[in-house]
Short mmCIF file of C-alpha atoms and ligand atoms in Angstrom, two decimals:
data_model
loop_
_atom_site.label_atom_id
_atom_site.label_comp_id
_atom_site.label_asym_id
_atom_site.label_seq_id
_atom_site.Cartn_x
_atom_site.Cartn_y
_atom_site.Cartn_z
CA MET O 24 183.82 78.12 112.95
CA SER O 25 181.66 80.83 111.93
CA THR O 26 183.57 82.41 108.37
CA THR O 27 183.63 85.56 109.88
CA GLN O 28 185.86 83.94 112.73
CA ASN O 29 187.65 82.09 110.91
CA LEU O 30 188.76 85.03 108.68
CA LYS O 31 189.90 86.83 111.86
CA GLU O 32 191.87 84.19 112.59
CA ARG O 33 193.71 84.37 109.87
CA LEU O 34 193.68 87.88 109.41
CA ALA O 35 195.59 88.03 112.83
CA SER O 36 197.83 85.41 111.57
CA ALA O 37 198.41 87.43 108.53
CA ARG O 38 199.39 90.29 110.32
CA THR O 39 201.98 88.82 112.59
CA THR O 40 203.37 86.96 109.32
CA LEU O 41 204.06 90.36 107.58
CA ALA O 42 205.05 92.36 110.76
CA ALA O 43 208.09 89.83 111.07
CA ALA O 44 208.83 90.22 107.50
CA GLY O 45 208.42 93.78 107.81
CA GLN O 46 206.04 93.85 105.03
CA SER O 47 202.76 95.18 107.37
CA HIS O 48 201.90 97.53 104.23
CA VAL O 49 200.25 94.76 102.43
CA LEU O 50 197.51 94.51 105.05
CA ALA O 51 196.61 98.56 105.12
CA TYR O 52 193.34 98.35 103.32
CA ALA O 53 192.17 95.40 105.27
CA ASN O 54 189.29 97.14 106.77
CA GLU O 55 187.90 98.48 103.40
CA LEU O 56 187.91 95.32 101.61
CA THR O 57 184.58 93.01 101.79
CA GLU O 58 184.72 89.58 103.01
CA PRO O 59 185.73 87.73 100.09
CA GLN O 60 187.84 89.99 98.89
CA LEU O 61 189.63 89.94 102.40
CA ALA O 62 189.87 86.13 102.16
CA ASP O 63 191.35 86.42 98.66
CA LEU O 64 193.85 88.42 100.02
CA LEU O 65 194.44 86.74 102.54
CA SER O 66 194.98 83.49 100.25
CA GLN O 67 197.81 84.95 98.24
CA ILE O 68 199.38 85.93 101.59
CA GLU O 69 199.11 82.74 102.48
CA SER O 70 200.91 81.60 99.89
CA VAL O 71 203.72 83.64 99.98
CA ASP O 72 206.96 82.37 101.74
CA TRP O 73 207.75 85.33 103.43
CA PRO O 74 211.16 83.87 105.06
CA GLU O 75 212.16 83.17 101.83
CA VAL O 76 211.01 86.82 100.31
CA THR O 77 212.99 88.45 103.12
CA ARG O 78 216.12 86.77 102.97
CA LEU O 79 215.68 87.90 98.85
CA ILE O 80 215.12 91.58 99.20
CA GLN O 81 217.77 90.82 101.02
CA SER O 82 220.48 89.16 98.79
CA HIS O 83 218.36 89.97 95.33
CA VAL O 84 217.16 93.51 95.86
CA LYS O 85 218.88 95.16 98.21
CA ASN O 86 222.27 94.05 97.00
CA THR O 87 222.55 92.76 93.39
CA PRO O 88 224.50 89.26 93.53
CA LYS O 89 227.25 89.43 91.26
CA PHE O 90 228.29 86.59 88.67
CA LYS O 91 231.49 85.16 89.07
CA LEU O 92 232.72 84.01 86.41
CA PRO O 93 233.81 80.07 87.15
CA GLN O 94 237.72 79.88 86.95
CA LYS O 95 237.49 76.51 84.18
CA LEU O 96 235.11 77.47 82.34
CA ASP O 97 235.00 75.14 78.81
CA PRO O 98 232.08 74.69 75.74
CA ALA O 99 229.76 71.61 75.70
CA PRO O 100 229.91 69.23 73.80
CA TRP O 101 227.10 68.40 71.84
CA TYR O 102 225.59 65.65 69.27
CA PRO O 103 225.70 67.08 66.05
CA ASN O 104 222.59 67.30 63.54
CA ASP O 105 223.78 65.49 60.63
CA PRO O 106 225.94 62.23 62.53
CA GLY O 107 228.40 61.97 59.54
CA LEU O 108 229.58 58.25 59.48
CA LYS O 109 230.77 58.13 62.79
CA LEU O 110 227.02 58.24 64.28
CA ARG O 111 224.87 57.24 61.95
CA GLU O 112 224.98 53.26 63.78
CA LYS O 113 224.09 55.03 67.21
CA TYR O 114 221.55 57.66 65.48
CA GLN O 115 219.39 54.48 63.95
CA LYS O 116 219.58 53.09 67.46
CA ALA O 117 218.69 55.72 69.47
CA LEU O 118 215.82 56.69 67.06
CA ALA O 119 214.56 53.47 67.43
CA LEU O 120 214.71 53.23 71.00
CA GLY O 121 212.86 56.96 71.22
CA ARG O 122 210.15 55.88 68.87
CA GLN O 123 210.10 52.40 70.97
CA LEU O 124 209.49 54.69 74.31
CA ILE O 125 206.88 56.71 72.51
CA ARG O 126 205.20 53.48 71.40
CA ARG O 127 204.99 52.03 74.72
CA GLY O 128 203.59 54.89 76.18
CA LYS O 129 206.62 55.39 78.09
CA VAL O 130 206.70 59.88 77.15
CA ALA O 131 204.91 63.16 78.34
CA ALA O 132 204.79 66.20 76.66
CA PHE O 133 204.98 69.23 78.76
CA THR O 134 204.67 72.86 78.09
CA VAL O 135 205.71 76.21 80.36
CA ALA O 136 202.67 78.06 79.77
CA GLY O 137 202.81 80.22 83.05
CA GLY O 138 204.58 83.41 81.21
CA GLN O 139 202.97 86.55 81.07
CA GLY O 140 203.60 87.24 77.97
CA THR O 141 204.39 91.06 78.66
CA ARG O 142 206.88 91.62 75.37
CA LEU O 143 203.94 90.17 72.83
CA GLY O 144 201.11 92.28 74.33
CA TRP O 145 198.58 89.75 73.94
CA ALA O 146 195.54 89.52 76.47
CA GLY O 147 195.20 86.24 76.95
CA PRO O 148 197.62 83.59 77.30
CA LYS O 149 200.19 83.44 75.38
CA GLY O 150 198.95 79.48 73.94
CA THR O 151 196.05 81.17 72.48
CA TYR O 152 197.47 83.50 70.57
CA ALA O 153 196.97 82.50 66.28
CA ALA O 154 200.17 82.17 65.32
CA THR O 155 200.18 79.98 62.20
CA PRO O 156 199.70 82.42 58.64
CA ILE O 157 197.18 81.15 56.66
CA ARG O 158 194.26 79.39 58.96
CA GLY O 159 195.47 81.40 62.42
CA MET O 160 196.01 78.15 64.56
CA SER O 161 196.86 78.89 68.02
CA LEU O 162 199.95 78.22 69.88
CA PHE O 163 198.10 75.58 71.49
CA GLY O 164 196.26 74.62 68.88
CA CYS O 165 199.75 73.34 67.06
CA MET O 166 201.24 71.43 69.97
CA ALA O 167 197.55 69.53 69.97
CA GLU O 168 197.86 68.71 66.15
CA TYR O 169 201.60 67.67 66.86
CA ILE O 170 200.72 65.44 69.75
CA ARG O 171 197.28 64.31 67.83
CA LYS O 172 199.22 62.86 64.53
CA THR O 173 202.53 61.55 66.83
CA GLN O 174 199.88 59.51 69.18
CA THR O 175 198.32 58.35 65.49
CA LYS O 176 201.82 57.47 64.03
CA TYR O 177 202.91 55.31 67.09
CA ASN O 178 199.39 54.06 67.87
CA THR O 179 199.45 55.76 71.68
CA ILE O 180 198.42 57.74 74.28
CA ILE O 181 201.12 60.74 74.73
CA PRO O 182 199.43 62.52 77.68
CA TRP O 183 200.09 66.72 77.73
CA TYR O 184 200.49 68.58 81.41
CA ILE O 185 200.41 72.22 80.90
CA MET O 186 202.09 74.61 83.49
CA THR O 187 199.73 77.89 83.86
CA SER O 188 199.78 80.36 86.23
CA PRO O 189 196.98 81.18 88.88
CA VAL O 190 196.56 84.58 86.40
CA ASN O 191 195.92 82.46 83.39
CA ASP O 192 195.02 78.82 84.71
CA ALA O 193 190.74 79.75 84.53
CA ALA O 194 191.54 81.42 81.03
CA THR O 195 193.85 78.19 79.72
CA ARG O 196 191.69 75.63 80.65
CA ALA O 197 187.67 77.14 79.14
CA PHE O 198 190.24 77.95 75.86
CA PHE O 199 190.92 74.24 75.90
CA LYS O 200 187.07 73.56 76.76
CA ASP O 201 185.54 75.93 73.73
CA ASN O 202 188.20 74.41 71.31
CA GLN O 203 187.20 70.40 72.18
CA TYR O 204 190.91 69.85 73.52
CA PHE O 205 191.32 70.65 69.46
CA GLY O 206 190.62 66.45 69.23
CA LEU O 207 192.57 65.00 71.76
CA ALA O 208 190.45 63.27 74.79
CA GLY O 209 190.05 65.46 77.19
CA GLU O 210 191.13 63.08 80.35
CA ASN O 211 195.15 62.86 78.69
CA VAL O 212 195.24 66.99 78.87
CA MET O 213 196.57 68.13 82.36
CA PHE O 214 196.71 72.07 84.29
CA PHE O 215 197.98 72.88 86.80
CA PRO O 216 199.48 76.43 88.26
CA GLN O 217 203.23 77.35 89.05
CA ALA O 218 203.64 79.21 92.34
CA MET O 219 203.68 83.02 92.44
CA MET O 220 206.32 85.51 94.05
CA PRO O 221 205.68 88.91 94.86
CA ALA O 222 207.81 91.90 93.02
CA ILE O 223 209.79 94.26 95.54
CA SER O 224 210.36 97.94 94.71
CA MET O 225 213.84 98.86 93.96
CA VAL O 226 212.76 102.89 94.33
CA GLY O 227 214.42 104.60 97.52
CA ALA O 228 212.99 104.61 100.83
CA ASP O 229 210.45 101.92 99.32
CA THR O 230 213.45 99.26 98.48
CA GLY O 231 212.52 96.34 99.42
CA LYS O 232 208.61 96.79 100.09
CA VAL O 233 206.78 94.23 98.46
CA LEU O 234 204.40 95.93 95.75
CA MET O 235 200.27 95.97 95.68
CA ASP O 236 198.45 95.82 92.29
CA GLY O 237 195.56 97.16 94.63
CA LYS O 238 194.00 97.29 97.93
CA GLY O 239 193.17 93.64 97.93
CA GLN O 240 196.18 92.50 95.32
CA ILE O 241 199.65 92.05 95.64
CA ALA O 242 201.87 92.50 92.83
CA LEU O 243 202.37 88.71 91.98
CA SER O 244 204.13 87.24 89.22
CA PRO O 245 205.22 83.58 87.96
CA ASN O 246 208.02 82.61 89.37
CA GLY O 247 209.88 81.61 86.33
CA HIS O 248 210.09 78.47 84.18
CA GLY O 249 212.26 77.19 86.87
CA GLY O 250 209.36 76.97 89.21
CA SER O 251 207.89 73.80 87.26
CA LEU O 252 210.50 71.48 88.42
CA LYS O 253 208.93 72.11 92.07
CA ALA O 254 204.78 72.69 90.48
CA LEU O 255 205.29 69.41 88.42
CA TYR O 256 205.65 67.52 91.91
CA THR O 257 203.65 69.46 94.58
CA SER O 258 200.55 69.06 91.68
CA GLY O 259 200.78 65.67 91.85
CA ALA O 260 201.59 65.28 87.81
CA ILE O 261 204.49 63.49 88.52
CA ALA O 262 202.08 60.88 90.28
CA ASP O 263 199.82 61.04 88.13
CA MET O 264 202.75 60.33 85.11
CA LYS O 265 203.97 57.08 87.57
CA LYS O 266 200.60 56.14 87.75
CA ARG O 267 200.52 55.96 83.78
CA GLY O 268 203.81 54.90 83.25
CA ILE O 269 205.92 57.86 82.19
CA GLU O 270 209.57 57.34 82.03
CA GLN O 271 210.30 60.47 80.20
CA ILE O 272 208.93 64.31 80.29
CA SER O 273 209.65 66.02 76.78
CA TYR O 274 209.60 69.64 78.01
CA THR O 275 208.50 72.81 75.45
CA GLN O 276 208.18 75.92 76.08
CA VAL O 277 204.44 78.06 74.31
CA ASP O 278 205.99 80.16 72.03
CA ASN O 279 207.68 78.34 69.62
CA PRO O 280 204.49 77.11 66.45
CA ILE O 281 207.06 74.86 64.68
CA VAL O 282 208.91 72.88 67.80
CA ARG O 283 208.96 69.14 68.06
CA VAL O 284 206.61 68.63 70.52
CA VAL O 285 207.63 64.79 70.75
CA ASP O 286 210.73 64.20 69.10
CA PRO O 287 211.97 60.58 69.38
CA LEU O 288 216.09 60.74 68.57
CA PHE O 289 216.02 63.37 71.09
CA ILE O 290 214.41 61.14 73.55
CA GLY O 291 216.11 58.24 72.47
CA LEU O 292 220.14 59.81 72.74
CA HIS O 293 219.01 61.48 76.34
CA ALA O 294 217.73 57.78 77.25
CA LEU O 295 220.45 55.75 75.69
CA ASP O 296 223.34 57.65 77.32
CA GLY O 297 221.53 57.64 80.76
CA CYS O 298 220.73 60.53 81.16
CA GLU O 299 218.56 62.93 83.78
CA MET O 300 218.02 65.91 81.72
CA SER O 301 219.14 66.93 78.31
CA SER O 302 218.60 69.89 75.78
CA LYS O 303 218.88 71.15 72.71
CA MET O 304 220.80 73.95 71.21
CA LEU O 305 220.75 75.89 68.08
CA PRO O 306 224.25 77.01 66.79
CA LYS O 307 224.32 80.70 67.81
CA ALA O 308 223.85 82.86 64.79
CA TYR O 309 226.40 85.97 65.99
CA PRO O 310 228.70 85.73 69.15
CA LYS O 311 226.26 87.87 71.48
CA GLU O 312 222.91 86.35 70.08
CA LYS O 313 220.64 86.16 73.10
CA LEU O 314 221.06 82.76 73.66
CA GLY O 315 222.03 80.84 76.89
CA ASN O 316 225.41 79.25 76.02
CA PHE O 317 225.78 75.75 77.27
CA CYS O 318 229.20 75.04 79.12
CA ILE O 319 231.09 72.68 81.65
CA VAL O 320 231.77 74.19 84.93
CA ASP O 321 233.37 71.83 87.06
CA GLY O 322 232.89 68.51 85.06
CA LYS O 323 229.07 69.82 85.13
CA MET O 324 226.71 71.07 82.15
CA THR O 325 226.10 74.61 82.81
CA VAL O 326 223.64 77.08 81.05
CA ILE O 327 225.70 80.40 81.45
CA GLU O 328 223.31 83.74 80.11
CA TYR O 329 224.37 85.45 77.48
CA SER O 330 225.08 89.08 79.81
CA ASP O 331 227.22 86.96 82.09
CA LEU O 332 229.86 85.48 78.83
CA PRO O 333 232.45 88.07 78.68
CA ASP O 334 232.38 89.46 75.13
CA ALA O 335 236.09 87.73 74.71
CA LEU O 336 235.12 84.35 75.37
CA ALA O 337 231.72 84.99 73.26
CA GLU O 338 233.85 85.89 70.19
CA GLU O 339 236.31 83.71 70.96
CA ARG O 340 236.78 81.19 67.54
CA THR O 341 238.24 77.44 66.93
CA ALA O 342 240.87 77.03 64.37
CA ASP O 343 238.23 76.56 61.88
CA GLY O 344 236.35 79.67 62.39
CA GLU O 345 233.65 78.80 64.58
CA LEU O 346 232.61 80.08 67.53
CA ARG O 347 234.06 78.23 70.35
CA PHE O 348 230.67 79.04 72.52
CA ARG O 349 228.47 77.72 69.92
CA ALA O 350 225.80 75.97 71.57
CA GLY O 351 222.64 77.93 72.52
CA SER O 352 219.93 77.29 74.82
CA ILE O 353 216.36 77.13 72.91
CA ALA O 354 214.58 76.36 76.31
CA LEU O 355 214.07 72.64 75.07
CA HIS O 356 214.37 69.36 77.43
CA ALA O 357 214.12 65.95 78.01
CA ILE O 358 213.81 65.69 81.07
CA ARG O 359 213.45 61.80 83.40
CA VAL O 360 210.42 61.58 85.53
CA ASP O 361 212.34 60.06 88.43
CA PHE O 362 215.14 63.12 88.43
CA VAL O 363 212.40 65.54 89.05
CA GLU O 364 210.66 63.08 91.77
CA SER O 365 214.18 62.51 93.09
CA LEU O 366 214.70 66.63 93.16
CA ASN O 367 211.47 66.92 95.26
CA LEU O 368 212.18 64.24 97.52
CA LYS O 369 215.28 66.42 98.55
CA GLY O 370 214.00 68.66 101.28
CA ASP O 371 215.93 71.81 100.73
CA PHE O 372 215.52 71.80 96.34
CA GLY O 373 215.28 75.57 95.37
CA LEU O 374 216.67 76.51 92.17
CA GLU O 375 218.89 79.75 92.57
CA PHE O 376 216.59 82.96 91.90
CA HIS O 377 217.51 85.45 89.44
CA ARG O 378 216.95 89.20 89.94
CA ALA O 379 215.56 91.04 86.71
CA GLU O 380 214.60 95.13 87.08
CA LYS O 381 210.89 95.48 85.42
CA LYS O 382 207.87 98.22 84.97
CA VAL O 383 205.54 96.92 87.49
CA PRO O 384 202.57 99.06 88.21
CA TYR O 385 201.52 99.47 92.08
CA LEU O 386 199.66 101.60 94.68
CA ASP O 387 201.42 104.63 96.24
CA ALA O 388 201.19 105.96 99.77
CA GLN O 389 197.97 107.47 98.56
CA GLY O 390 196.21 104.13 97.74
CA LYS O 391 196.34 105.50 94.01
CA ARG O 392 197.23 103.04 91.22
CA VAL O 393 200.59 104.43 89.31
CA ILE O 394 201.70 103.02 86.00
CA PRO O 395 205.84 102.94 86.22
CA THR O 396 207.54 104.44 83.19
CA ALA O 397 211.00 103.47 84.40
CA ASN O 398 211.85 100.19 85.73
CA ASN O 399 210.71 99.96 89.63
CA ALA O 400 210.75 96.47 90.86
CA VAL O 401 212.81 93.51 90.74
CA LYS O 402 211.03 90.35 89.96
CA LEU O 403 212.23 86.73 91.13
CA GLU O 404 212.60 83.98 88.97
CA THR O 405 213.56 80.56 88.60
CA PHE O 406 215.35 79.50 85.54
CA VAL O 407 214.52 75.70 84.00
CA PHE O 408 218.55 75.12 83.17
CA ASP O 409 220.29 75.92 86.48
CA ALA O 410 218.86 72.08 86.97
CA LEU O 411 221.77 71.11 84.92
CA PRO O 412 224.07 71.00 87.27
CA LEU O 413 222.33 68.96 88.88
CA THR O 414 222.06 66.18 86.75
CA LYS O 415 224.92 63.19 86.61
CA LYS O 416 224.58 62.97 82.85
CA SER O 417 223.20 65.50 80.48
CA ILE O 418 223.84 65.46 76.31
CA ILE O 419 223.21 68.18 74.16
CA TYR O 420 221.65 67.82 70.71
CA GLU O 421 222.05 70.11 67.85
CA THR O 422 218.64 70.98 66.02
CA ASP O 423 218.39 73.59 62.93
CA ARG O 424 216.42 76.66 63.21
CA VAL O 425 214.37 76.20 60.29
CA ASP O 426 213.06 72.80 60.87
CA GLU O 427 212.57 73.56 64.79
CA PHE O 428 212.89 77.73 65.78
CA ALA O 429 210.51 80.54 65.51
CA PRO O 430 209.43 81.79 68.84
CA ILE O 431 207.08 84.18 68.98
CA LYS O 432 208.64 86.91 72.15
CA ASN O 433 207.37 89.86 70.45
CA ALA O 434 205.17 91.90 69.42
CA ASP O 435 205.09 92.99 65.72
CA ALA O 436 206.92 96.17 64.67
CA THR O 437 205.12 99.05 63.70
CA GLY O 438 207.83 99.66 60.97
CA PRO O 439 208.74 98.23 57.83
CA GLU O 440 211.20 96.03 59.17
CA PRO O 441 210.11 92.88 61.55
CA SER O 442 211.05 92.99 65.23
CA VAL O 443 212.73 89.55 65.79
CA ASP O 444 211.46 86.72 67.08
CA SER O 445 207.52 88.18 66.67
CA PRO O 446 204.38 86.72 64.96
CA ILE O 447 205.89 88.27 61.58
CA THR O 448 209.48 86.25 61.87
CA ALA O 449 207.04 83.01 62.89
CA LYS O 450 204.77 83.07 60.20
CA ARG O 451 207.82 83.44 57.81
CA GLY O 452 209.66 80.62 59.72
CA GLN O 453 206.83 78.25 59.45
CA THR O 454 206.84 78.79 55.50
CA GLU O 455 210.27 78.33 55.37
CA ARG O 456 210.26 74.97 56.81
CA ALA O 457 207.14 74.26 54.96
CA GLY O 458 208.67 75.17 51.72
CA ARG O 459 212.00 73.13 52.78
CA TRP O 460 209.59 69.54 53.20
CA LEU O 461 207.99 70.55 49.87
CA GLU O 462 211.28 70.93 48.42
CA GLN O 463 212.51 67.79 49.80
CA MET O 464 209.35 65.57 48.23
CA GLY O 465 210.13 67.04 45.01
CA VAL O 466 208.07 70.33 44.64
CA PRO O 467 209.68 73.32 43.54
CA VAL O 468 208.95 76.40 45.31
CA ALA O 469 209.53 80.48 44.39
CA ARG O 470 212.23 81.95 46.41
CA ASP O 471 213.33 85.47 46.35
CA ALA O 472 216.28 86.93 46.08
CA GLN O 473 217.64 86.28 49.67
CA GLY O 474 216.48 82.60 49.11
CA ARG O 475 213.68 83.50 50.62
CA VAL O 476 209.70 81.32 49.94
CA ASP O 477 208.23 83.73 48.32
CA ALA O 478 204.86 82.59 48.99
CA VAL O 479 202.81 81.56 52.08
CA ILE O 480 202.53 77.95 53.23
CA GLU O 481 201.10 76.20 55.77
CA ILE O 482 201.04 72.39 56.87
CA SER O 483 199.41 71.74 59.84
CA HIS O 484 200.91 69.69 62.06
CA LEU O 485 197.79 67.06 61.41
CA THR O 486 198.83 66.59 58.06
CA ALA O 487 202.76 66.20 58.60
CA THR O 488 205.35 66.72 61.48
CA GLU O 489 207.90 65.33 59.76
CA PRO O 490 208.94 65.49 55.62
CA GLN O 491 207.76 62.08 55.81
CA ASP O 492 204.65 62.45 56.30
CA LEU O 493 204.17 63.87 53.41
CA TYR O 494 204.30 60.55 51.24
CA GLY O 495 200.77 60.09 50.34
CA VAL O 496 199.41 63.42 50.52
CA LYS O 497 197.92 65.66 47.14
CA LEU O 498 200.55 67.76 47.09
CA PRO O 499 200.61 70.68 44.90
CA LEU O 500 202.81 70.17 41.56
CA GLU O 501 204.86 73.85 42.40
CA VAL O 502 204.41 76.55 45.00
CA LYS O 503 204.61 79.75 42.64
CA ARG O 504 205.73 83.23 43.59
CA GLY O 505 202.53 84.75 46.32
CA ASP O 506 200.95 81.40 46.08
CA ARG O 507 198.81 80.27 49.76
CA VAL O 508 199.10 77.40 50.36
CA LEU O 509 197.82 74.85 53.16
CA LEU O 510 198.17 71.74 53.57
P1 LIG R 17 209.53 83.56 78.85
O1 LIG R 17 211.02 83.90 79.44
O2 LIG R 17 210.04 84.02 77.15
O3 LIG R 17 208.66 84.77 79.26
O4 LIG R 17 208.96 82.81 78.52
P2 LIG R 17 207.34 85.39 78.77
O5 LIG R 17 206.51 85.48 80.68
O6 LIG R 17 206.02 84.31 78.06
O7 LIG R 17 207.47 86.43 77.88
P3 LIG R 17 207.55 87.90 78.49
O8 LIG R 17 209.08 87.76 78.98
O9 LIG R 17 206.75 88.23 79.83
O10 LIG R 17 207.66 88.59 77.46
C1 LIG R 17 209.23 81.70 77.95
C2 LIG R 17 208.12 79.85 78.14
O11 LIG R 17 208.69 79.76 79.92
C3 LIG R 17 207.35 79.65 80.76
C4 LIG R 17 206.66 80.74 79.21
O12 LIG R 17 205.37 80.57 79.29
C5 LIG R 17 206.92 80.54 77.85
O13 LIG R 17 206.47 79.28 77.91
N1 LIG R 17 207.23 81.29 81.68
C6 LIG R 17 207.62 81.79 82.45
C7 LIG R 17 206.50 80.27 82.88
O14 LIG R 17 205.76 79.03 82.56
N2 LIG R 17 206.62 80.42 83.92
C8 LIG R 17 207.26 81.82 84.06
O15 LIG R 17 207.23 81.71 85.22
C9 LIG R 17 207.89 82.51 83.64
#
């Protein structure tokens, strides 16, 4: 069949599908497109599950799903950061098991990097953003160095799977190629794109219409990090893991330069307790901190979003004055390979979609592209933590803010006060962690009146992924006020 003939057939079939979904306008400019442009638009149309979109428009766009607070809601228990006497032995066992799993090549790193990073406003994939305070190493580079160091320490290979989106896949691959995979073997770094969802208008009579970004372009965006659980399977990543003998996936986000990409203690606790998917938590700094809350609902591990937890519960305190709902989710998980596989083998597997109202540029009825100044569209996303209630067993492990949490979400502020979770706070976070590690090694570090490190320190993950790695490294005798130290 000629390409033109083939296009004609695809066009006819797309017209039928779109008519049934009430979205015929998607092809309104089809006859103005060149053949390659039309082929591209048809591929976009074919990639969308239109019956599902139609159902979601009804439930999530024309209506707003109401969150129903479960009747019985308890805080989830967790393994504390400090094991104390009671848990010391268990942590030793878990650490030994975690280390053994890594050494035996049973653990893969997995980074979700398909997001659009709109708040940061960086033109490239977020992982290419220069995150460290002295070298300006990229987020991907920080993780690659972590993996390299861990591979050397354990004399093993840690395959790295990176979920991209169709929008940033090519740029992500090119970035790794340009940087020679940061010293990793290319055959052990795998990329795969996640699925996309159309943005839907929520304005007046257009409510429920799929937005167009151009005459040959649907306003598509990634379907949320929850899409990773399907994409891991459909991309062949799970099959590749099984071929390599991988049993556990260490799941991290792309936006945290100090994340423990592979953490033997956490993986060990998760494996020792026979869990399918586990999580790390941070104790919330204040009741309404924007972190999901780990709860137990009907005996199942569940994350309740900060916006859904009533103030009265968020502010409730225990007898010792601590927040009762204290465990905040920072999107770090350990996931068993066979759990992801089993979810996908159940034909109807799909996480619940969440509604997010956003500003999405669109073509108006005259074919003019409009950049909206107010929210005009609903984006539909699934969240990976919604898989937690599907587990039979799931644990939480408490990590430490200074040791592991310096996310880059927002752009730097223009005023004197840094915005939260921005490049500036992430650089300070990296310095704080480095300062703490040096002090643990006996190096005096200058601190200001608020107790913050009063210098800039960067420790490459090639040098150390934990303080013990600093034994044998030539350290400064002290870090003085205003020093810039790179190790
Ligand atoms: P965020 O929720 O912070 O979203 O993603 P984002 O897309 O990076 O940034 P904004 O909201 O547009 O400013 C948390 C993590 O989940 C990944 C992101 O790449 C990031 O690592 N993610 C998010 C995906 O992989 N796919 C998605 O569809 C959404």
